[in-house]
Short mmCIF file of C-alpha atoms and ligand atoms in Angstrom, two decimals:
data_model
loop_
_atom_site.label_atom_id
_atom_site.label_comp_id
_atom_site.label_asym_id
_atom_site.label_seq_id
_atom_site.Cartn_x
_atom_site.Cartn_y
_atom_site.Cartn_z
CA MET A 261 -1.96 0.79 -32.52
CA SER A 262 -5.32 0.31 -30.81
CA GLY A 263 -5.10 3.59 -28.86
CA ILE A 264 -5.60 1.72 -25.59
CA THR A 265 -3.73 2.49 -22.36
CA VAL A 266 -4.16 0.54 -19.13
CA TYR A 267 -2.96 1.99 -15.82
CA GLY A 268 -2.16 -0.27 -12.90
CA ILE A 269 0.24 -1.90 -10.49
CA PRO A 270 1.73 -5.08 -12.01
CA GLY A 271 0.63 -8.08 -9.95
CA SER A 272 -2.89 -6.72 -9.33
CA PRO A 273 -5.40 -9.43 -10.32
CA PHE A 274 -7.93 -6.84 -11.51
CA LEU A 275 -5.34 -5.20 -13.76
CA ARG A 276 -4.40 -8.65 -14.99
CA SER A 277 -7.98 -9.52 -15.89
CA VAL A 278 -8.18 -6.47 -18.15
CA GLU A 279 -4.83 -7.34 -19.74
CA ILE A 280 -5.96 -10.95 -20.27
CA ALA A 281 -9.14 -9.73 -22.03
CA LEU A 282 -6.98 -7.54 -24.28
CA LYS A 283 -4.70 -10.49 -25.09
CA GLU A 284 -7.68 -12.78 -25.75
CA LYS A 285 -8.88 -10.18 -28.28
CA GLY A 286 -5.42 -9.92 -29.82
CA LEU A 287 -5.30 -6.17 -29.10
CA ASP A 288 -2.11 -4.26 -28.48
CA TYR A 289 -2.09 -1.71 -25.67
CA ARG A 290 0.22 0.44 -23.61
CA LEU A 291 0.65 -0.54 -19.97
CA HIS A 292 1.29 2.45 -17.73
CA ALA A 293 2.86 0.54 -14.84
CA MET A 294 2.60 2.24 -11.46
CA ALA A 295 4.49 1.62 -8.23
CA PRO A 296 2.48 0.77 -5.07
CA GLY A 297 1.33 4.05 -3.50
CA GLU A 298 1.15 5.88 -6.82
CA HIS A 299 -2.51 4.85 -7.02
CA LYS A 300 -3.29 7.23 -4.14
CA GLN A 301 -1.53 10.20 -5.75
CA PRO A 302 -3.51 13.07 -7.37
CA GLU A 303 -2.46 12.06 -10.90
CA HIS A 304 -4.10 8.64 -10.52
CA LEU A 305 -7.02 9.90 -8.41
CA ALA A 306 -7.92 12.05 -11.40
CA ARG A 307 -8.29 8.81 -13.40
CA HIS A 308 -9.81 6.77 -10.59
CA PRO A 309 -11.37 8.78 -7.72
CA PHE A 310 -11.50 5.64 -5.52
CA GLY A 311 -7.72 5.23 -5.75
CA ARG A 312 -7.73 1.70 -7.10
CA VAL A 313 -6.38 -0.05 -10.16
CA PRO A 314 -6.86 -0.56 -13.05
CA ALA A 315 -7.87 2.53 -15.00
CA PHE A 316 -8.31 2.52 -18.76
CA GLU A 317 -8.29 4.84 -21.75
CA HIS A 318 -9.27 4.25 -25.37
CA ASP A 319 -8.83 7.11 -27.82
CA GLY A 320 -9.61 9.65 -25.09
CA PHE A 321 -12.50 7.66 -23.59
CA THR A 322 -11.65 6.98 -19.94
CA LEU A 323 -13.08 4.26 -17.71
CA TYR A 324 -12.46 2.42 -14.45
CA GLU A 325 -13.96 -0.73 -12.88
CA SER A 326 -12.56 -3.89 -14.43
CA GLN A 327 -15.91 -5.43 -15.29
CA ALA A 328 -17.04 -2.30 -17.14
CA ILE A 329 -13.70 -2.14 -18.97
CA ILE A 330 -13.84 -5.77 -20.10
CA ARG A 331 -17.50 -5.47 -21.15
CA TYR A 332 -16.62 -2.33 -23.14
CA LEU A 333 -13.75 -4.20 -24.84
CA ASP A 334 -16.05 -7.10 -25.61
CA GLU A 335 -18.63 -4.88 -27.28
CA THR A 336 -16.11 -2.71 -29.09
CA PHE A 337 -13.93 -5.59 -30.31
CA PRO A 338 -16.43 -8.48 -30.57
CA ASN A 339 -14.06 -11.23 -31.73
CA PRO A 340 -13.65 -13.62 -30.10
CA PRO A 341 -16.70 -12.98 -27.88
CA LEU A 342 -16.21 -13.18 -24.12
CA THR A 343 -19.97 -13.14 -23.42
CA PRO A 344 -22.16 -16.17 -24.18
CA GLY A 345 -24.95 -15.57 -26.71
CA ASN A 346 -27.32 -17.89 -24.84
CA PRO A 347 -29.32 -16.01 -22.14
CA LYS A 348 -29.02 -18.79 -19.55
CA GLN A 349 -25.27 -19.13 -20.01
CA ARG A 350 -24.95 -15.34 -19.97
CA ALA A 351 -26.91 -15.22 -16.72
CA ARG A 352 -24.53 -17.81 -15.18
CA MET A 353 -21.56 -15.71 -16.25
CA ASN A 354 -23.13 -12.63 -14.69
CA GLN A 355 -23.93 -14.56 -11.51
CA VAL A 356 -20.29 -15.65 -11.15
CA ILE A 357 -19.09 -12.07 -11.72
CA GLY A 358 -21.47 -10.93 -8.97
CA ILE A 359 -20.11 -13.59 -6.61
CA ILE A 360 -16.53 -12.52 -7.36
CA GLU A 361 -17.26 -8.84 -6.75
CA TRP A 362 -19.50 -9.13 -3.66
CA TYR A 363 -18.23 -12.17 -1.80
CA PHE A 364 -15.13 -13.81 -3.20
CA PHE A 365 -12.76 -10.87 -3.69
CA PRO A 366 -13.60 -8.57 -0.77
CA LYS A 367 -14.45 -11.18 1.87
CA ALA A 368 -12.21 -14.14 0.97
CA ALA A 369 -9.43 -13.67 -1.60
CA ALA A 370 -8.33 -10.14 -0.62
CA PRO A 371 -7.97 -10.71 3.15
CA ILE A 372 -6.16 -14.04 2.67
CA ALA A 373 -3.82 -12.99 -0.18
CA PHE A 374 -3.08 -9.63 1.44
CA ASN A 375 -2.27 -11.14 4.83
CA ARG A 376 -0.23 -14.06 3.46
CA ILE A 377 1.61 -12.39 0.58
CA VAL A 378 1.29 -8.67 -0.02
CA GLY A 379 1.32 -7.36 3.57
CA PRO A 380 4.00 -9.45 5.25
CA LYS A 381 6.26 -10.20 2.29
CA LEU A 382 6.09 -7.03 0.24
CA LEU A 383 5.05 -4.28 2.64
CA GLY A 384 6.66 -5.60 5.83
CA LEU A 385 3.34 -5.63 7.72
CA PRO A 386 2.48 -8.26 10.35
CA THR A 387 0.14 -11.06 9.24
CA ASP A 388 -3.33 -10.61 10.67
CA GLU A 389 -4.17 -14.26 11.42
CA ALA A 390 -7.59 -13.25 12.78
CA ALA A 391 -8.49 -11.65 9.43
CA ILE A 392 -7.51 -14.87 7.63
CA ALA A 393 -9.51 -17.02 10.05
CA GLU A 394 -12.49 -14.71 9.60
CA ALA A 395 -12.25 -14.97 5.79
CA LEU A 396 -12.09 -18.78 5.68
CA PRO A 397 -15.80 -19.61 6.10
CA MET A 398 -16.67 -17.23 3.23
CA ALA A 399 -13.82 -18.68 1.14
CA ARG A 400 -15.19 -22.21 1.73
CA THR A 401 -18.70 -21.11 0.75
CA CYS A 402 -17.38 -19.45 -2.42
CA PHE A 403 -15.46 -22.56 -3.47
CA GLU A 404 -18.42 -24.83 -2.81
CA VAL A 405 -20.76 -22.58 -4.77
CA LEU A 406 -18.36 -21.96 -7.65
CA ASP A 407 -17.52 -25.65 -7.92
CA GLY A 408 -21.25 -26.38 -8.20
CA LEU A 409 -21.81 -23.64 -10.80
CA LEU A 410 -18.91 -24.90 -12.93
CA GLY A 411 -20.16 -28.47 -12.63
CA ASP A 412 -19.01 -30.55 -15.58
CA GLN A 413 -18.85 -27.59 -17.97
CA ARG A 414 -15.57 -26.58 -19.52
CA TYR A 415 -16.03 -22.92 -18.55
CA PHE A 416 -18.50 -21.01 -16.36
CA GLY A 417 -20.49 -19.82 -19.37
CA GLY A 418 -20.39 -23.13 -21.26
CA ASN A 419 -17.90 -24.21 -23.90
CA ASN A 420 -16.07 -20.90 -24.34
CA VAL A 421 -14.03 -18.68 -22.05
CA SER A 422 -16.09 -15.79 -20.69
CA ILE A 423 -15.51 -12.66 -18.62
CA ALA A 424 -16.28 -14.66 -15.45
CA ASP A 425 -13.52 -17.20 -16.21
CA ILE A 426 -10.99 -14.44 -16.82
CA MET A 427 -11.84 -12.50 -13.67
CA LEU A 428 -11.94 -15.53 -11.39
CA ALA A 429 -8.78 -17.21 -12.71
CA ALA A 430 -6.81 -13.95 -12.36
CA GLN A 431 -7.84 -13.85 -8.67
CA LEU A 432 -7.33 -17.56 -8.05
CA ASP A 433 -3.85 -17.71 -9.51
CA LEU A 434 -2.65 -15.48 -6.67
CA LEU A 435 -4.86 -16.95 -3.94
CA SER A 436 -3.82 -20.52 -4.75
CA GLU A 437 -0.22 -19.55 -3.93
CA THR A 438 -1.27 -19.27 -0.26
CA PRO A 439 -1.59 -22.45 1.88
CA GLU A 440 -5.28 -21.67 2.46
CA GLY A 441 -5.99 -21.11 -1.24
CA LYS A 442 -4.11 -24.23 -2.26
CA ALA A 443 -6.07 -26.34 0.24
CA LEU A 444 -9.37 -24.88 -0.98
CA VAL A 445 -8.64 -25.52 -4.67
CA THR A 446 -7.22 -29.03 -4.29
CA GLY A 447 -9.61 -31.81 -5.24
CA THR A 448 -12.31 -29.51 -6.65
CA ARG A 449 -13.41 -29.19 -10.28
CA ILE A 450 -12.03 -25.67 -10.07
CA GLU A 451 -8.51 -27.18 -9.94
CA ALA A 452 -8.61 -28.62 -13.48
CA TRP A 453 -10.45 -25.52 -14.78
CA LEU A 454 -7.77 -23.25 -13.27
CA ALA A 455 -4.98 -25.32 -14.85
CA ARG A 456 -6.76 -24.96 -18.23
CA MET A 457 -7.11 -21.22 -17.77
CA LEU A 458 -3.49 -20.71 -16.70
CA ALA A 459 -2.28 -22.65 -19.75
CA ARG A 460 -3.86 -20.08 -22.09
CA PRO A 461 -1.38 -17.78 -23.89
CA SER A 462 -3.23 -14.74 -22.46
CA PHE A 463 -2.41 -15.88 -18.92
CA ALA A 464 1.17 -16.84 -19.76
CA ALA A 465 1.69 -13.38 -21.30
CA THR A 466 0.45 -11.62 -18.16
CA GLU A 467 2.27 -13.59 -15.46
CA PRO A 468 2.52 -11.61 -12.21
CA PRO A 469 6.01 -10.23 -11.52
CA ALA A 470 8.48 -12.88 -10.27
CA MET A 471 8.85 -10.85 -7.06
CA LEU A 472 5.21 -11.54 -6.18
CA ARG A 473 5.44 -15.26 -6.93
CA GLU A 474 8.64 -15.57 -4.93
CA ALA A 475 6.96 -13.81 -2.03
CA ALA A 476 4.13 -16.36 -1.98
N1 LIG B 159 -13.99 -2.95 -8.35
C1 LIG B 159 -12.65 -2.61 -8.75
C2 LIG B 159 -11.69 -3.23 -7.75
C3 LIG B 159 -10.27 -2.84 -8.04
C4 LIG B 159 -9.35 -3.20 -6.88
O1 LIG B 159 -9.77 -3.41 -5.74
N2 LIG B 159 -8.05 -3.20 -7.18
C5 LIG B 159 -7.08 -3.45 -6.14
C6 LIG B 159 -5.89 -4.20 -6.73
S1 LIG B 159 -6.30 -5.82 -7.30
C7 LIG B 159 -6.55 -2.13 -5.63
O2 LIG B 159 -6.52 -1.16 -6.36
N3 LIG B 159 -6.10 -2.11 -4.39
C8 LIG B 159 -5.43 -0.97 -3.85
C9 LIG B 159 -6.11 -0.36 -2.67
O3 LIG B 159 -7.18 -0.83 -2.29
O4 LIG B 159 -5.53 0.57 -2.14
C10 LIG B 159 -12.40 -3.11 -10.18
O5 LIG B 159 -13.06 -4.07 -10.58
O6 LIG B 159 -11.60 -2.54 -10.89
#
């Protein structure tokens, strides 16, 4: 056993990105699956003071923040590498990760996916159409920019899958289940890239729960 435990709510794209990295590395791990709400309880707040998922442990070393976890895995278990060796390609990967964390997830993907899927279909909350409308201009900018950064490359960091590809595809798989996400992806270079990513065994092995897909 690798001594790795991942804590999270199945269906969370950030949890999934960590699991995908583990699968890409061929590492076994224990998933401590939590129910929604458990992430705000004292037991989890002790692992993650911001009350989010995922959290991670490796032989007593604890960590949260998906990017930090995946980078740690990549340095600790270097094969196959998820970080390009070339500085320019590495910079592109880091740029895409920055876009995901600052613009795409909080200002586009999260408001749309929450208000189309998680809130109304899983939590019984009303859809906030205004929040979706507000998120759309940022979502359009993100798609335009990401499509340009991918260009004709196979992956964002060149010829091999990188941390940026894993993090973005885990987010996009859920977002593209919404009408807005589907419309944004269709006809872009991101569409073929996403299909390639989702066909990887690491993605197939970490499919979100059927309940979430059916809700979309
Ligand atoms: N920056 C964090 C973001 C984690 C995050 O926002 N996770 C979402 C699920 S995908 C979450 O925990 N949401 C629950 C909440 O905000 O209460 C990371 O990279 O791990």
